[in-house]
């Protein structure tokens, strides 16, 4: 991910990270287009099992994202810069990973790809993973600077997106 995304902000919203939100929006559109237009795989052994697993993973991913969003309430923002007065959230899914909404999106896209047996859609989950690793790196720099106690929280919850992996 280019370093200049965080500096690509408009004059109206300095420092928010508009570039990150634009790229995220493009990835969402590409995911949706892959669901609509990409051809699913047919006649592969274990396809029914993969589809069942996909539905479960997609539902779990959506649930994780919603669960995480509930803890933000009205302070939820797509921008990497935390809103003024933001405090560390260390409850719910935030006990396990520091960015569970992104984890949920990755799981959801992977699950949808499996459920539809659609390789292009499954690939979008990898794209989201790479993007969110870059975005969370930028976000965490801001969180350490702007949110009291975030550095300590980060040492207590070592996983950014996937427990025991990354």
Tab-separated table of C-alpha atoms in Angstrom:
chain	number	residue	atom	x	y	z
A	1	UNK	CA	0.000	0.000	0.000
A	2	UNK	CA	1.474	3.369	-0.919
A	3	UNK	CA	2.629	5.512	1.996
A	4	UNK	CA	0.969	8.560	0.540
A	5	UNK	CA	-2.617	7.356	1.112
A	6	UNK	CA	-2.656	9.042	4.501
A	7	UNK	CA	-1.377	12.246	2.900
A	8	UNK	CA	-3.878	12.082	0.050
A	9	UNK	CA	-6.592	13.739	2.123
A	10	UNK	CA	-8.727	16.569	0.787
A	11	UNK	CA	-8.446	20.073	2.222
A	12	UNK	CA	-11.926	19.724	3.724
A	13	UNK	CA	-10.925	16.742	5.897
A	14	UNK	CA	-7.255	17.123	6.742
A	15	UNK	CA	-5.681	14.112	8.380
A	16	UNK	CA	-8.750	11.877	8.318
A	17	UNK	CA	-7.393	9.433	5.746
A	18	UNK	CA	-9.819	9.922	2.878
A	19	UNK	CA	-7.539	7.955	0.536
A	20	UNK	CA	-7.864	4.864	2.719
A	21	UNK	CA	-11.653	5.110	2.672
A	22	UNK	CA	-11.708	5.525	-1.113
A	23	UNK	CA	-9.544	2.432	-1.628
A	24	UNK	CA	-11.712	0.499	0.830
A	25	UNK	CA	-14.815	1.558	-1.118
A	26	UNK	CA	-13.228	0.419	-4.384
A	27	UNK	CA	-12.430	-2.968	-2.805
A	28	UNK	CA	-16.038	-3.320	-1.656
A	29	UNK	CA	-17.300	-2.546	-5.171
A	30	UNK	CA	-14.844	-5.076	-6.650
A	31	UNK	CA	-16.060	-7.686	-4.149
A	32	UNK	CA	-19.689	-7.046	-5.099
A	33	UNK	CA	-18.882	-7.207	-8.808
A	34	UNK	CA	-17.066	-10.511	-8.292
A	35	UNK	CA	-20.160	-11.936	-6.603
A	36	UNK	CA	-22.399	-10.749	-9.435
A	37	UNK	CA	-20.293	-11.500	-12.511
A	38	UNK	CA	-17.600	-14.072	-11.742
A	39	UNK	CA	-18.390	-17.660	-12.654
A	40	UNK	CA	-18.625	-20.164	-9.807
A	41	UNK	CA	-16.727	-23.427	-9.838
A	42	UNK	CA	-18.847	-26.451	-10.718
A	43	UNK	CA	-18.442	-30.196	-10.146
A	44	UNK	CA	-15.628	-30.115	-7.610
A	45	UNK	CA	-15.447	-32.833	-4.941
A	46	UNK	CA	-16.521	-31.475	-1.566
A	47	UNK	CA	-18.318	-28.488	-3.072
A	48	UNK	CA	-21.406	-28.907	-0.891
A	49	UNK	CA	-19.232	-29.032	2.234
A	50	UNK	CA	-17.283	-25.937	1.100
A	51	UNK	CA	-20.530	-24.067	0.515
A	52	UNK	CA	-21.870	-24.964	3.964
A	53	UNK	CA	-18.605	-23.871	5.565
A	54	UNK	CA	-18.753	-20.693	3.494
A	55	UNK	CA	-22.205	-19.780	4.755
A	56	UNK	CA	-21.101	-20.361	8.357
A	57	UNK	CA	-17.914	-18.301	7.884
A	58	UNK	CA	-19.828	-15.472	6.166
A	59	UNK	CA	-22.428	-15.315	8.940
A	60	UNK	CA	-19.705	-15.414	11.601
A	61	UNK	CA	-17.769	-12.644	9.834
A	62	UNK	CA	-20.844	-10.426	9.589
A	63	UNK	CA	-21.665	-11.085	13.247
A	64	UNK	CA	-18.122	-10.197	14.363
A	65	UNK	CA	-18.217	-6.911	12.436
A	66	UNK	CA	-21.616	-5.968	13.860
A	67	UNK	CA	-20.551	-7.009	17.382
A	68	UNK	CA	-17.477	-4.786	17.103
A	69	UNK	CA	-19.471	-1.872	15.672
A	70	UNK	CA	-21.836	-1.963	18.656
A	71	UNK	CA	-18.923	-1.079	20.954
A	72	UNK	CA	-18.197	2.054	18.913
A	73	UNK	CA	-21.744	3.345	18.922
A	74	UNK	CA	-22.009	6.832	17.463
A	75	UNK	CA	-18.211	7.151	17.355
A	76	UNK	CA	-17.911	4.648	14.505
A	77	UNK	CA	-16.039	6.040	11.509
A	78	UNK	CA	-14.557	4.538	8.335
A	79	UNK	CA	-11.588	6.893	8.612
A	80	UNK	CA	-8.336	5.683	10.173
A	81	UNK	CA	-8.067	8.787	12.357
A	82	UNK	CA	-9.904	8.254	15.671
A	83	UNK	CA	-12.673	10.700	16.519
A	84	UNK	CA	-11.967	13.279	19.191
A	85	UNK	CA	-12.339	11.913	22.687
A	86	UNK	CA	-12.011	8.286	21.564
A	87	UNK	CA	-11.136	5.871	24.339
A	88	UNK	CA	-9.608	2.406	24.143
A	89	UNK	CA	-12.211	-0.282	23.548
A	90	UNK	CA	-11.057	-3.487	25.180
A	91	UNK	CA	-14.310	-5.401	25.581
A	92	UNK	CA	-16.201	-7.846	23.402
A	93	UNK	CA	-14.270	-8.862	20.289
A	94	UNK	CA	-11.617	-6.265	21.126
A	95	UNK	CA	-10.366	-8.652	23.831
A	96	UNK	CA	-9.126	-10.985	21.070
A	97	UNK	CA	-8.015	-8.748	18.198
A	98	UNK	CA	-7.467	-5.018	17.893
A	99	UNK	CA	-9.442	-4.567	14.659
A	100	UNK	CA	-12.332	-7.061	14.736
A	101	UNK	CA	-14.513	-5.173	12.248
A	102	UNK	CA	-11.853	-5.712	9.612
A	103	UNK	CA	-11.467	-9.339	10.710
A	104	UNK	CA	-15.191	-9.774	10.191
A	105	UNK	CA	-15.061	-8.261	6.713
A	106	UNK	CA	-12.238	-10.601	5.724
A	107	UNK	CA	-14.133	-13.623	7.080
A	108	UNK	CA	-17.364	-12.495	5.405
A	109	UNK	CA	-15.758	-12.119	1.978
A	110	UNK	CA	-14.000	-15.471	2.289
A	111	UNK	CA	-17.241	-17.116	3.388
A	112	UNK	CA	-19.222	-15.636	0.522
A	113	UNK	CA	-16.534	-16.822	-1.903
A	114	UNK	CA	-16.766	-20.347	-0.518
A	115	UNK	CA	-20.567	-20.314	-0.420
A	116	UNK	CA	-20.761	-19.265	-4.066
A	117	UNK	CA	-17.766	-21.429	-5.022
A	118	UNK	CA	-16.371	-18.307	-6.605
A	119	UNK	CA	-12.547	-18.037	-6.793
A	120	UNK	CA	-12.619	-14.319	-7.669
A	121	UNK	CA	-14.662	-13.566	-4.579
A	122	UNK	CA	-12.396	-15.703	-2.402
A	123	UNK	CA	-9.450	-13.756	-3.803
A	124	UNK	CA	-11.115	-10.536	-2.660
A	125	UNK	CA	-10.735	-11.714	0.954
A	126	UNK	CA	-6.977	-11.895	0.405
A	127	UNK	CA	-7.072	-8.395	-1.082
A	128	UNK	CA	-8.994	-7.145	1.948
A	129	UNK	CA	-6.483	-8.851	4.254
A	130	UNK	CA	-3.503	-7.131	2.600
A	131	UNK	CA	-5.330	-3.790	2.552
A	132	UNK	CA	-6.409	-4.015	6.191
A	133	UNK	CA	-2.895	-4.952	7.314
A	134	UNK	CA	-1.666	-1.732	5.703
A	135	UNK	CA	-4.581	0.374	6.956
A	136	UNK	CA	-4.285	-0.913	10.520
A	137	UNK	CA	-0.585	-0.094	10.519
A	138	UNK	CA	-1.461	3.514	9.713
A	139	UNK	CA	-4.406	3.528	12.135
A	140	UNK	CA	-2.327	2.197	14.976
A	141	UNK	CA	0.247	4.958	14.559
A	142	UNK	CA	-2.598	7.452	15.015
A	143	UNK	CA	-4.196	5.521	17.871
A	144	UNK	CA	-0.912	5.417	19.802
A	145	UNK	CA	-0.543	9.193	19.333
A	146	UNK	CA	-4.152	10.241	19.951
A	147	UNK	CA	-5.810	7.707	22.264
A	148	UNK	CA	-4.535	7.497	25.838
A	149	UNK	CA	-3.774	3.911	26.837
A	150	UNK	CA	-3.699	2.495	23.311
A	151	UNK	CA	-0.009	1.552	23.502
A	152	UNK	CA	-0.729	-0.520	26.642
A	153	UNK	CA	-3.807	-2.102	25.038
A	154	UNK	CA	-1.714	-3.032	22.004
A	155	UNK	CA	0.770	-4.837	24.254
A	156	UNK	CA	-2.072	-6.709	25.995
A	157	UNK	CA	-3.831	-7.725	22.754
A	158	UNK	CA	-1.026	-8.666	20.368
A	159	UNK	CA	-3.186	-9.725	17.384
A	160	UNK	CA	-4.334	-7.166	14.848
A	161	UNK	CA	-6.745	-9.227	12.742
A	162	UNK	CA	-6.512	-12.960	13.393
A	163	UNK	CA	-5.875	-14.391	16.873
A	164	UNK	CA	-2.600	-16.303	17.153
A	165	UNK	CA	-1.582	-15.391	13.598
A	166	UNK	CA	-1.438	-11.674	12.912
